């Protein structure tokens, strides 16, 4: 699976980081504009949480919003 992601990242003209995964903002940002759209998150676990992640409600998720959401989610299990 990781090899498949690495190959697709190379096709997109990007250097693939080893061990890319679904929480890699750059891998999800297919058009490399620094924001994630609903379309880019389609078919990912984040699609149904788009409105929650997009805290400023501008219709795009920036890196700060995405990382804040991941941080919030990682803290939920440790309480």
GROMACS .gro file of N, CA and C in nm:
model
  237
    1UNK      N    1   0.083  -0.120   0.000
    1UNK     CA    2   0.000   0.000   0.000
    1UNK      C    3   0.087   0.125   0.000
    2UNK      N    4   0.189   0.128   0.085
    2UNK     CA    5   0.277   0.244   0.088
    2UNK      C    6   0.346   0.261  -0.047
    3UNK      N    7   0.386   0.150  -0.108
    3UNK     CA    8   0.450   0.158  -0.239
    3UNK      C    9   0.356   0.220  -0.341
    4UNK      N   10   0.227   0.187  -0.335
    4UNK     CA   11   0.129   0.244  -0.426
    4UNK      C   12   0.117   0.394  -0.408
    5UNK      N   13   0.119   0.440  -0.284
    5UNK     CA   14   0.112   0.583  -0.258
    5UNK      C   15   0.238   0.652  -0.306
    6UNK      N   16   0.352   0.588  -0.286
    6UNK     CA   17   0.477   0.646  -0.331
    6UNK      C   18   0.478   0.660  -0.483
    7UNK      N   19   0.432   0.558  -0.551
    7UNK     CA   20   0.428   0.562  -0.697
    7UNK      C   21   0.334   0.672  -0.745
    8UNK      N   22   0.217   0.686  -0.683
    8UNK     CA   23   0.124   0.789  -0.727
    8UNK      C   24   0.179   0.928  -0.698
    9UNK      N   25   0.252   0.944  -0.589
    9UNK     CA   26   0.312   1.073  -0.559
    9UNK      C   27   0.418   1.108  -0.664
   10UNK      N   28   0.493   1.009  -0.709
   10UNK     CA   29   0.593   1.033  -0.813
   10UNK      C   30   0.525   1.073  -0.943
   11UNK      N   31   0.412   1.009  -0.975
   11UNK     CA   32   0.339   1.044  -1.097
   11UNK      C   33   0.292   1.188  -1.091
   12UNK      N   34   0.259   1.236  -0.972
   12UNK     CA   35   0.211   1.373  -0.958
   12UNK      C   36   0.325   1.474  -0.963
   13UNK      N   37   0.449   1.425  -0.978
   13UNK     CA   38   0.561   1.514  -0.991
   13UNK      C   39   0.619   1.560  -0.858
   14UNK      N   40   0.587   1.490  -0.753
   14UNK     CA   41   0.638   1.526  -0.621
   14UNK      C   42   0.732   1.420  -0.571
   15UNK      N   43   0.824   1.463  -0.486
   15UNK     CA   44   0.905   1.364  -0.416
   15UNK      C   45   0.818   1.299  -0.311
   16UNK      N   46   0.820   1.169  -0.308
   16UNK     CA   47   0.740   1.097  -0.210
   16UNK      C   48   0.822   1.076  -0.084
   17UNK      N   49   0.765   1.114   0.027
   17UNK     CA   50   0.832   1.089   0.154
   17UNK      C   51   0.813   0.944   0.191
   18UNK      N   52   0.912   0.882   0.250
   18UNK     CA   53   0.894   0.744   0.294
   18UNK      C   54   0.782   0.737   0.396
   19UNK      N   55   0.706   0.631   0.392
   19UNK     CA   56   0.599   0.605   0.488
   19UNK      C   57   0.488   0.710   0.482
   20UNK      N   58   0.457   0.762   0.364
   20UNK     CA   59   0.345   0.853   0.352
   20UNK      C   60   0.219   0.780   0.397
   21UNK      N   61   0.129   0.854   0.457
   21UNK     CA   62   0.003   0.794   0.497
   21UNK      C   63  -0.109   0.895   0.480
   22UNK      N   64  -0.227   0.856   0.519
   22UNK     CA   65  -0.346   0.937   0.497
   22UNK      C   66  -0.342   1.068   0.576
   23UNK      N   67  -0.259   1.079   0.677
   23UNK     CA   68  -0.251   1.203   0.753
   23UNK      C   69  -0.144   1.298   0.698
   24UNK      N   70  -0.087   1.267   0.583
   24UNK     CA   71   0.013   1.351   0.520
   24UNK      C   72  -0.056   1.459   0.437
   25UNK      N   73  -0.055   1.582   0.487
   25UNK     CA   74  -0.122   1.693   0.421
   25UNK      C   75  -0.079   1.706   0.276
   26UNK      N   76   0.051   1.700   0.252
   26UNK     CA   77   0.103   1.719   0.116
   26UNK      C   78   0.055   1.610   0.020
   27UNK      N   79   0.041   1.489   0.070
   27UNK     CA   80  -0.008   1.380  -0.015
   27UNK      C   81  -0.155   1.401  -0.050
   28UNK      N   82  -0.231   1.456   0.042
   28UNK     CA   83  -0.374   1.481   0.017
   28UNK      C   84  -0.395   1.603  -0.072
   29UNK      N   85  -0.305   1.700  -0.065
   29UNK     CA   86  -0.315   1.824  -0.142
   29UNK      C   87  -0.267   1.799  -0.285
   30UNK      N   88  -0.354   1.737  -0.364
   30UNK     CA   89  -0.315   1.692  -0.498
   30UNK      C   90  -0.274   1.804  -0.593
   31UNK      N   91  -0.335   1.922  -0.578
   31UNK     CA   92  -0.297   2.031  -0.669
   31UNK      C   93  -0.190   2.123  -0.609
   32UNK      N   94  -0.139   2.088  -0.491
   32UNK     CA   95  -0.028   2.158  -0.425
   32UNK      C   96  -0.054   2.308  -0.407
   33UNK      N   97  -0.179   2.345  -0.375
   33UNK     CA   98  -0.208   2.487  -0.352
   33UNK      C   99  -0.204   2.525  -0.204
   34UNK      N  100  -0.169   2.429  -0.118
   34UNK     CA  101  -0.158   2.458   0.024
   34UNK      C  102  -0.289   2.451   0.099
   35UNK      N  103  -0.394   2.404   0.030
   35UNK     CA  104  -0.526   2.391   0.092
   35UNK      C  105  -0.589   2.261   0.044
   36UNK      N  106  -0.676   2.206   0.128
   36UNK     CA  107  -0.748   2.085   0.091
   36UNK      C  108  -0.892   2.120   0.060
   37UNK      N  109  -0.939   2.075  -0.054
   37UNK     CA  110  -1.078   2.098  -0.095
   37UNK      C  111  -1.161   1.974  -0.062
   38UNK      N  112  -1.291   1.989  -0.070
   38UNK     CA  113  -1.379   1.872  -0.051
   38UNK      C  114  -1.345   1.762  -0.150
   39UNK      N  115  -1.315   1.802  -0.273
   39UNK     CA  116  -1.284   1.704  -0.376
   39UNK      C  117  -1.156   1.626  -0.342
   40UNK      N  118  -1.056   1.696  -0.290
   40UNK     CA  119  -0.931   1.629  -0.254
   40UNK      C  120  -0.948   1.532  -0.138
   41UNK      N  121  -1.046   1.557  -0.052
   41UNK     CA  122  -1.070   1.469   0.062
   41UNK      C  123  -1.175   1.362   0.035
   42UNK      N  124  -1.234   1.367  -0.083
   42UNK     CA  125  -1.332   1.266  -0.121
   42UNK      C  126  -1.269   1.127  -0.109
   43UNK      N  127  -1.344   1.033  -0.057
   43UNK     CA  128  -1.298   0.894  -0.038
   43UNK      C  129  -1.187   0.881   0.065
   44UNK      N  130  -1.179   0.976   0.157
   44UNK     CA  131  -1.086   0.965   0.270
   44UNK      C  132  -1.168   0.968   0.398
   45UNK      N  133  -1.111   0.926   0.509
   45UNK     CA  134  -1.185   0.932   0.636
   45UNK      C  135  -1.218   1.076   0.679
   46UNK      N  136  -1.155   1.175   0.618
   46UNK     CA  137  -1.178   1.313   0.656
   46UNK      C  138  -1.297   1.377   0.586
   47UNK      N  139  -1.346   1.317   0.481
   47UNK     CA  140  -1.453   1.377   0.401
   47UNK      C  141  -1.576   1.409   0.486
   48UNK      N  142  -1.616   1.319   0.572
   48UNK     CA  143  -1.736   1.342   0.653
   48UNK      C  144  -1.713   1.439   0.768
   49UNK      N  145  -1.589   1.480   0.789
   49UNK     CA  146  -1.556   1.574   0.897
   49UNK      C  147  -1.513   1.710   0.841
   50UNK      N  148  -1.534   1.732   0.712
   50UNK     CA  149  -1.484   1.853   0.647
   50UNK      C  150  -1.525   1.979   0.721
   51UNK      N  151  -1.653   1.993   0.754
   51UNK     CA  152  -1.701   2.115   0.819
   51UNK      C  153  -1.639   2.134   0.957
   52UNK      N  154  -1.612   2.027   1.027
   52UNK     CA  155  -1.548   2.035   1.158
   52UNK      C  156  -1.401   2.078   1.145
   53UNK      N  157  -1.333   2.026   1.044
   53UNK     CA  158  -1.192   2.057   1.024
   53UNK      C  159  -1.175   2.201   0.974
   54UNK      N  160  -1.265   2.245   0.887
   54UNK     CA  161  -1.260   2.379   0.828
   54UNK      C  162  -1.313   2.481   0.930
   55UNK      N  163  -1.231   2.514   1.028
   55UNK     CA  164  -1.278   2.595   1.140
   55UNK      C  165  -1.312   2.739   1.104
   56UNK      N  166  -1.253   2.794   0.999
   56UNK     CA  167  -1.289   2.931   0.960
   56UNK      C  168  -1.398   2.932   0.852
   57UNK      N  169  -1.444   2.815   0.813
   57UNK     CA  170  -1.557   2.797   0.721
   57UNK      C  171  -1.540   2.873   0.589
   58UNK      N  172  -1.419   2.864   0.533
   58UNK     CA  173  -1.395   2.929   0.404
   58UNK      C  174  -1.404   2.829   0.288
   59UNK      N  175  -1.440   2.705   0.318
   59UNK     CA  176  -1.455   2.605   0.213
   59UNK      C  177  -1.326   2.535   0.176
   60UNK      N  178  -1.218   2.565   0.246
   60UNK     CA  179  -1.088   2.504   0.223
   60UNK      C  180  -1.027   2.471   0.360
   61UNK      N  181  -0.944   2.368   0.364
   61UNK     CA  182  -0.874   2.334   0.487
   61UNK      C  183  -0.727   2.362   0.467
   62UNK      N  184  -0.674   2.452   0.549
   62UNK     CA  185  -0.531   2.481   0.539
   62UNK      C  186  -0.454   2.387   0.631
   63UNK      N  187  -0.323   2.391   0.620
   63UNK     CA  188  -0.238   2.300   0.698
   63UNK      C  189  -0.261   2.317   0.849
   64UNK      N  190  -0.276   2.441   0.893
   64UNK     CA  191  -0.297   2.466   1.036
   64UNK      C  192  -0.427   2.400   1.085
   65UNK      N  193  -0.534   2.417   1.009
   65UNK     CA  194  -0.662   2.355   1.047
   65UNK      C  195  -0.651   2.203   1.049
   66UNK      N  196  -0.585   2.148   0.948
   66UNK     CA  197  -0.571   2.003   0.937
   66UNK      C  198  -0.489   1.947   1.054
   67UNK      N  199  -0.377   2.012   1.083
   67UNK     CA  200  -0.291   1.963   1.192
   67UNK      C  201  -0.359   1.981   1.328
   68UNK      N  202  -0.436   2.088   1.345
   68UNK     CA  203  -0.509   2.108   1.471
   68UNK      C  204  -0.613   1.998   1.489
   69UNK      N  205  -0.680   1.960   1.380
   69UNK     CA  206  -0.778   1.852   1.388
   69UNK      C  207  -0.710   1.720   1.425
   70UNK      N  208  -0.599   1.690   1.361
   70UNK     CA  209  -0.528   1.565   1.392
   70UNK      C  210  -0.481   1.563   1.537
   71UNK      N  211  -0.433   1.676   1.585
   71UNK     CA  212  -0.388   1.686   1.724
   71UNK      C  213  -0.505   1.662   1.820
   72UNK      N  214  -0.617   1.723   1.788
   72UNK     CA  215  -0.738   1.707   1.871
   72UNK      C  216  -0.781   1.561   1.874
   73UNK      N  217  -0.776   1.496   1.758
   73UNK     CA  218  -0.816   1.356   1.750
   73UNK      C  219  -0.719   1.265   1.825
   74UNK      N  220  -0.592   1.295   1.820
   74UNK     CA  221  -0.494   1.209   1.888
   74UNK      C  222  -0.505   1.221   2.039
   75UNK      N  223  -0.554   1.334   2.088
   75UNK     CA  224  -0.571   1.353   2.232
   75UNK      C  225  -0.695   1.291   2.288
   76UNK      N  226  -0.791   1.257   2.203
   76UNK     CA  227  -0.917   1.201   2.251
   76UNK      C  228  -0.902   1.066   2.318
   77UNK      N  229  -0.812   0.984   2.269
   77UNK     CA  230  -0.797   0.850   2.323
   77UNK      C  231  -0.714   0.845   2.449
   78UNK      N  232  -0.645   0.954   2.484
   78UNK     CA  233  -0.554   0.949   2.598
   78UNK      C  234  -0.613   1.007   2.726
   79UNK      N  235  -0.740   1.039   2.723
   79UNK     CA  236  -0.801   1.097   2.843
   79UNK      C  237  -0.858   0.993   2.934
   0.00000   0.00000   0.00000
